[in-house]
CSV table of C-alpha atoms in Angstrom, one decimal:
chain,number,residue,atom,x,y,z
A,1,MET,CA,93.0,87.1,67.2
A,2,GLU,CA,90.4,84.5,68.1
A,3,PRO,CA,87.7,85.9,70.4
A,4,ILE,CA,87.9,84.4,73.9
A,5,ASP,CA,84.9,82.5,75.3
A,6,GLN,CA,83.7,82.8,78.9
A,7,VAL,CA,84.8,79.3,79.9
A,8,THR,CA,88.4,79.9,78.8
A,9,ALA,CA,88.5,83.4,80.3
A,10,ARG,CA,87.2,82.0,83.7
A,11,ALA,CA,89.7,79.1,83.5
A,12,TRP,CA,92.6,81.5,82.9
A,13,LEU,CA,91.3,83.8,85.7
A,14,ALA,CA,91.5,80.7,88.0
A,15,THR,CA,95.3,80.6,87.4
A,16,ALA,CA,95.6,84.3,88.3
A,17,LEU,CA,93.4,83.8,91.4
A,18,ALA,CA,95.5,80.9,92.6
A,19,GLU,CA,98.5,83.2,92.3
A,20,ALA,CA,96.7,85.9,94.3
A,21,ARG,CA,95.8,83.4,97.0
A,22,ALA,CA,99.4,82.2,97.2
A,23,GLY,CA,100.5,85.8,97.7
A,24,LEU,CA,97.9,86.3,100.4
A,25,GLU,CA,99.1,83.2,102.3
A,26,GLU,CA,102.7,84.6,102.1
A,27,GLY,CA,101.5,87.8,103.8
A,28,GLY,CA,101.7,89.8,100.6
A,29,VAL,CA,99.4,91.9,98.4
A,30,PRO,CA,96.8,89.5,96.9
A,31,VAL,CA,97.0,90.3,93.2
A,32,GLY,CA,97.8,87.5,90.7
A,33,ALA,CA,98.4,87.3,87.0
A,34,ALA,CA,99.2,85.0,84.1
A,35,LEU,CA,100.3,85.5,80.5
A,36,TYR,CA,98.8,83.2,77.9
A,37,GLY,CA,100.0,82.7,74.4
A,38,ALA,CA,97.7,82.9,71.3
A,39,ASP,CA,97.4,79.1,71.3
A,40,GLY,CA,96.4,79.0,74.9
A,41,THR,CA,99.8,78.0,76.3
A,42,LEU,CA,100.6,79.3,79.7
A,43,LEU,CA,103.7,81.4,79.2
A,44,GLY,CA,104.2,82.7,82.7
A,45,ARG,CA,102.4,83.3,86.0
A,46,GLY,CA,103.1,85.3,89.2
A,47,HIS,CA,101.9,87.4,92.0
A,48,ASN,CA,102.7,90.7,93.7
A,49,ARG,CA,105.9,90.2,95.7
A,50,ARG,CA,106.3,93.7,97.4
A,51,VAL,CA,106.3,92.2,100.9
A,52,GLN,CA,107.9,88.8,100.2
A,53,ASP,CA,110.9,90.2,98.3
A,54,GLY,CA,110.9,93.8,99.5
A,55,ASP,CA,110.5,94.6,95.8
A,56,PRO,CA,108.2,97.5,94.9
A,57,SER,CA,108.6,96.7,91.2
A,58,ALA,CA,107.1,93.2,91.5
A,59,HIS,CA,103.4,93.7,90.6
A,60,ALA,CA,101.5,90.6,89.6
A,61,GLU,CA,101.5,91.5,85.9
A,62,THR,CA,105.2,92.3,85.8
A,63,ALA,CA,105.9,89.1,87.7
A,64,ALA,CA,104.0,87.0,85.1
A,65,PHE,CA,105.7,88.9,82.3
A,66,ARG,CA,109.1,88.3,83.9
A,67,ALA,CA,108.3,84.6,84.3
A,68,ALA,CA,107.4,84.3,80.6
A,69,GLY,CA,111.0,85.4,79.8
A,70,ARG,CA,112.3,87.0,76.6
A,71,ARG,CA,110.1,86.8,73.5
A,72,ARG,CA,110.3,88.3,70.1
A,73,SER,CA,106.7,89.4,70.1
A,74,TYR,CA,103.7,89.4,72.4
A,75,ARG,CA,101.2,89.7,69.6
A,76,GLY,CA,98.2,87.5,70.3
A,77,THR,CA,99.1,87.1,74.0
A,78,THR,CA,96.6,87.7,76.8
A,79,MET,CA,97.4,89.0,80.3
A,80,VAL,CA,95.0,87.7,82.9
A,81,THR,CA,94.9,89.6,86.2
A,82,THR,CA,92.7,89.5,89.2
A,83,LEU,CA,92.6,93.3,89.4
A,84,SER,CA,92.4,96.2,86.9
A,85,PRO,CA,96.1,96.9,86.0
A,86,CYS,CA,97.6,100.1,87.5
A,87,TRP,CA,99.4,102.6,85.2
A,88,TYR,CA,102.7,100.8,85.6
A,89,CYS,CA,101.2,97.5,84.4
A,90,SER,CA,99.0,99.1,81.8
A,91,GLY,CA,102.2,100.7,80.4
A,92,LEU,CA,103.8,97.3,80.3
A,93,VAL,CA,100.8,95.9,78.2
A,94,ARG,CA,100.9,98.9,75.8
A,95,GLN,CA,104.7,98.9,75.3
A,96,PHE,CA,105.1,95.2,74.7
A,97,GLY,CA,102.0,95.0,72.4
A,98,ILE,CA,100.1,92.4,74.6
A,99,SER,CA,96.8,92.0,72.7
A,100,ARG,CA,94.3,91.3,75.4
A,101,VAL,CA,93.8,91.8,79.1
A,102,VAL,CA,91.3,89.7,81.0
A,103,ILE,CA,90.5,91.4,84.4
A,104,GLY,CA,88.9,89.8,87.4
A,105,GLU,CA,87.5,93.0,88.8
A,106,ALA,CA,87.8,96.8,88.6
A,107,VAL,CA,85.6,97.7,91.6
A,108,THR,CA,88.1,97.9,94.4
A,109,PHE,CA,90.7,99.6,92.1
A,110,HIS,CA,90.2,101.2,88.6
A,111,GLY,CA,93.5,101.3,86.8
A,112,GLY,CA,94.5,102.0,83.2
A,113,HIS,CA,92.3,99.6,81.3
A,114,ASP,CA,90.1,102.2,79.6
A,115,TRP,CA,93.3,103.8,78.3
A,116,LEU,CA,94.4,100.5,77.0
A,117,ALA,CA,91.1,99.9,75.3
A,118,GLY,CA,91.5,103.3,73.6
A,119,HIS,CA,94.9,102.1,72.2
A,120,GLY,CA,93.5,98.9,70.7
A,121,VAL,CA,94.0,96.4,73.5
A,122,GLU,CA,91.0,94.1,73.9
A,123,ILE,CA,89.7,94.3,77.5
A,124,VAL,CA,87.5,91.5,79.0
A,125,LEU,CA,86.2,92.6,82.4
A,126,LEU,CA,84.8,89.5,84.3
A,127,ASP,CA,83.4,91.3,87.4
A,128,ASP,CA,84.3,88.3,89.5
A,129,PRO,CA,82.9,88.4,93.0
A,130,GLU,CA,85.7,86.2,94.5
A,131,CYS,CA,88.4,88.6,93.2
A,132,ALA,CA,86.5,91.6,94.5
A,133,ALA,CA,85.9,90.1,98.0
A,134,MET,CA,89.5,89.1,98.4
A,135,MET,CA,90.7,92.6,97.6
A,136,ARG,CA,88.0,94.3,99.6
A,137,GLU,CA,89.0,92.3,102.7
A,138,PHE,CA,92.7,92.9,102.1
A,139,VAL,CA,92.3,96.7,101.7
A,140,ALA,CA,90.2,96.9,104.8
A,141,ARG,CA,92.7,94.9,106.8
A,142,ARG,CA,96.0,96.4,105.4
A,143,PRO,CA,95.1,99.9,104.0
A,144,ARG,CA,98.6,101.2,104.5
A,145,LEU,CA,100.3,98.4,102.6
A,146,TRP,CA,97.7,98.7,99.8
A,147,ASN,CA,98.3,102.4,99.5
A,148,GLU,CA,102.0,101.9,99.4
A,149,ASP,CA,101.6,99.3,96.6
A,150,ILE,CA,99.7,101.8,94.4
A,151,GLY,CA,101.8,104.8,95.4
A,152,ASP,CA,98.9,106.5,97.1
B,1,MET,CA,109.7,120.9,94.8
B,2,GLU,CA,112.9,122.9,94.3
B,3,PRO,CA,113.7,123.5,90.7
B,4,ILE,CA,116.7,121.6,89.4
B,5,ASP,CA,119.8,123.4,88.2
B,6,GLN,CA,121.7,122.3,85.1
B,7,VAL,CA,124.8,121.3,87.1
B,8,THR,CA,122.8,119.0,89.3
B,9,ALA,CA,120.9,117.6,86.4
B,10,ARG,CA,124.1,116.8,84.5
B,11,ALA,CA,125.7,115.3,87.6
B,12,TRP,CA,122.7,113.0,88.1
B,13,LEU,CA,122.7,112.1,84.4
B,14,ALA,CA,126.4,111.0,84.8
B,15,THR,CA,125.2,108.4,87.3
B,16,ALA,CA,122.6,107.1,84.8
B,17,LEU,CA,125.2,107.2,82.0
B,18,ALA,CA,127.7,105.2,84.0
B,19,GLU,CA,124.9,102.6,84.5
B,20,ALA,CA,124.2,102.5,80.7
B,21,ARG,CA,127.9,102.0,80.0
B,22,ALA,CA,128.1,99.2,82.5
B,23,GLY,CA,125.2,97.6,80.7
B,24,LEU,CA,126.9,98.0,77.3
B,25,GLU,CA,130.1,96.4,78.6
B,26,GLU,CA,128.1,93.4,79.9
B,27,GLY,CA,126.6,93.0,76.3
B,28,GLY,CA,123.3,94.4,77.3
B,29,VAL,CA,121.0,97.2,76.2
B,30,PRO,CA,122.7,100.5,77.2
B,31,VAL,CA,120.1,102.3,79.1
B,32,GLY,CA,120.8,103.5,82.6
B,33,ALA,CA,118.8,105.2,85.3
B,34,ALA,CA,118.9,106.5,88.9
B,35,LEU,CA,116.3,107.6,91.4
B,36,TYR,CA,117.2,110.6,93.6
B,37,GLY,CA,115.4,111.8,96.7
B,38,ALA,CA,114.1,115.3,97.2
B,39,ASP,CA,117.2,116.1,99.2
B,40,GLY,CA,119.5,114.9,96.5
B,41,THR,CA,120.2,111.5,98.1
B,42,LEU,CA,120.8,108.6,95.6
B,43,LEU,CA,118.0,106.1,96.4
B,44,GLY,CA,118.7,103.5,93.7
B,45,ARG,CA,120.5,103.1,90.4
B,46,GLY,CA,120.4,100.4,87.7
B,47,HIS,CA,120.5,99.5,84.1
B,48,ASN,CA,118.6,97.4,81.6
B,49,ARG,CA,119.2,93.7,82.3
B,50,ARG,CA,117.2,92.0,79.5
B,51,VAL,CA,120.3,90.2,78.2
B,52,GLN,CA,122.2,89.7,81.4
B,53,ASP,CA,119.3,88.2,83.4
B,54,GLY,CA,117.1,87.1,80.5
B,55,ASP,CA,114.6,89.4,82.2
B,56,PRO,CA,112.3,91.4,79.8
B,57,SER,CA,110.9,93.3,82.8
B,58,ALA,CA,114.2,94.8,83.8
B,59,HIS,CA,114.3,98.2,82.1
B,60,ALA,CA,116.7,100.8,83.5
B,61,GLU,CA,114.1,102.8,85.3
B,62,THR,CA,112.4,99.7,86.8
B,63,ALA,CA,115.9,98.5,87.9
B,64,ALA,CA,116.6,101.8,89.6
B,65,PHE,CA,113.2,101.8,91.2
B,66,ARG,CA,113.7,98.2,92.5
B,67,ALA,CA,117.1,99.1,93.9
B,68,ALA,CA,115.5,102.0,95.8
B,69,GLY,CA,113.4,99.4,97.6
B,70,ARG,CA,110.0,99.9,99.4
B,71,ARG,CA,109.0,103.5,100.2
B,72,ARG,CA,106.0,105.1,101.6
B,73,SER,CA,106.0,107.9,99.0
B,74,TYR,CA,107.9,109.0,96.0
B,75,ARG,CA,106.8,112.6,96.2
B,76,GLY,CA,109.7,114.9,95.4
B,77,THR,CA,111.8,112.2,93.9
B,78,THR,CA,113.5,112.5,90.5
B,79,MET,CA,114.0,109.6,88.0
B,80,VAL,CA,117.1,110.3,85.8
B,81,THR,CA,117.4,108.2,82.7
B,82,THR,CA,119.7,108.2,79.7
B,83,LEU,CA,116.7,107.7,77.3
B,84,SER,CA,113.1,108.9,77.1
B,85,PRO,CA,111.1,106.4,79.2
B,86,CYS,CA,108.9,103.9,77.3
B,87,TRP,CA,105.2,103.4,78.2
B,88,TYR,CA,106.1,100.7,80.8
B,89,CYS,CA,108.5,103.0,82.6
B,90,SER,CA,106.3,106.1,82.1
B,91,GLY,CA,103.5,104.1,83.7
B,92,LEU,CA,105.8,103.4,86.7
B,93,VAL,CA,106.5,107.1,87.1
B,94,ARG,CA,102.9,108.0,87.0
B,95,GLN,CA,101.6,105.3,89.2
B,96,PHE,CA,104.1,105.9,92.0
B,97,GLY,CA,103.9,109.6,91.9
B,98,ILE,CA,107.6,110.3,91.0
B,99,SER,CA,107.7,114.1,90.6
B,100,ARG,CA,110.3,114.7,88.0
B,101,VAL,CA,112.1,112.9,85.1
B,102,VAL,CA,115.5,114.0,83.9
B,103,ILE,CA,116.1,112.6,80.4
B,104,GLY,CA,119.4,112.3,78.6
B,105,GLU,CA,117.9,112.2,75.1
B,106,ALA,CA,114.7,111.6,73.3
B,107,VAL,CA,116.1,111.5,69.7
B,108,THR,CA,116.7,107.8,69.2
B,109,PHE,CA,113.5,106.9,71.0
B,110,HIS,CA,110.5,109.0,72.0
B,111,GLY,CA,108.6,107.4,74.8
B,112,GLY,CA,105.8,108.6,77.1
B,113,HIS,CA,107.4,111.8,78.6
B,114,ASP,CA,104.9,114.2,76.9
B,115,TRP,CA,102.1,112.1,78.5
B,116,LEU,CA,103.8,112.4,81.9
B,117,ALA,CA,104.2,116.2,81.4
B,118,GLY,CA,100.4,116.3,80.8
B,119,HIS,CA,99.9,114.6,84.1
B,120,GLY,CA,101.9,117.0,86.1
B,121,VAL,CA,105.3,115.3,86.1
B,122,GLU,CA,108.2,117.8,85.6
B,123,ILE,CA,110.2,116.8,82.5
B,124,VAL,CA,113.8,118.0,82.0
B,125,LEU,CA,115.1,117.0,78.6
B,126,LEU,CA,118.9,117.5,78.5
B,127,ASP,CA,119.5,116.5,74.8
B,128,ASP,CA,122.8,115.0,75.7
B,129,PRO,CA,125.0,114.1,72.7
B,130,GLU,CA,126.8,111.3,74.5
B,131,CYS,CA,123.6,109.5,75.4
B,132,ALA,CA,122.3,109.9,71.9
B,133,ALA,CA,125.6,108.6,70.3
B,134,MET,CA,125.7,105.6,72.5
B,135,MET,CA,122.1,104.6,71.6
B,136,ARG,CA,122.5,105.4,67.9
B,137,GLU,CA,125.5,103.1,67.7
B,138,PHE,CA,123.8,100.4,69.7
B,139,VAL,CA,120.6,100.4,67.6
B,140,ALA,CA,122.6,100.3,64.4
B,141,ARG,CA,124.7,97.4,65.7
B,142,ARG,CA,121.9,95.4,67.4
B,143,PRO,CA,118.6,96.4,65.8
B,144,ARG,CA,116.9,93.1,66.6
B,145,LEU,CA,117.7,93.3,70.3
B,146,TRP,CA,116.6,96.9,70.5
B,147,ASN,CA,113.3,96.1,68.9
B,148,GLU,CA,112.8,93.2,71.2
B,149,ASP,CA,113.4,95.5,74.2
B,150,ILE,CA,110.7,98.0,73.1
B,151,GLY,CA,108.3,95.3,71.9
B,152,ASP,CA,108.6,96.4,68.3
């Protein structure tokens, strides 16, 4: 797999961030994600829809994966997410052989990305202040909803 | 949590097996699941819908979880599934704190249930010949679809 440059990683994160903002405006949990193909094609994008659809299974990464539809293989694909993936979404990445995860931030929540790195998934942690600020404000404002979303 | 007796475990597995059979009849991947509450209430049930909905994120366990809807906590709940849960579904169980997983069989596919056991989830493996026969026939008949479903 081609290594990813910072400009591309930031551009892809912008897609995920736009999804997170859309979720926030809808009154939902502001986590967004997108799945990119090896050639840089956007395969699917989505955001957490727990509140909007009353669907606890709709995390940002699973929504982007779902939007990408059925595929023979995920080799070479990159999942971009505004927040470190929880165990559920980390399990998705591992099971389907998604090759790389680009993460906006892992300060407000530290999910399973170290585990993924240990299983050969390339992890790019961008430490993006905008992603972190959005989550920090959300968690402070809606702690109960956030805890529900991560089963806490 | 109350220990589960074999009669209850088998009765709950019958719900998951009925879901798997429904999926098979629809031309789909025959894996079924159900989520039961601590008091034995059926909270949600479902089956793999990859083929039916063109949705790669709809595994049996995630379908049952989705059907159960939003909940404050999953403490004391039991996920019953006809087949050992893949990493994606194992991640779901771990993230949301589902307490127990009752598994029909782990012969045709061995997922993440040992990992879950190591993280405090109670695993009940029933080694059910009907579940195993159904999957064995399906994998022999539709190997490509099965490999797609587990990202192989």
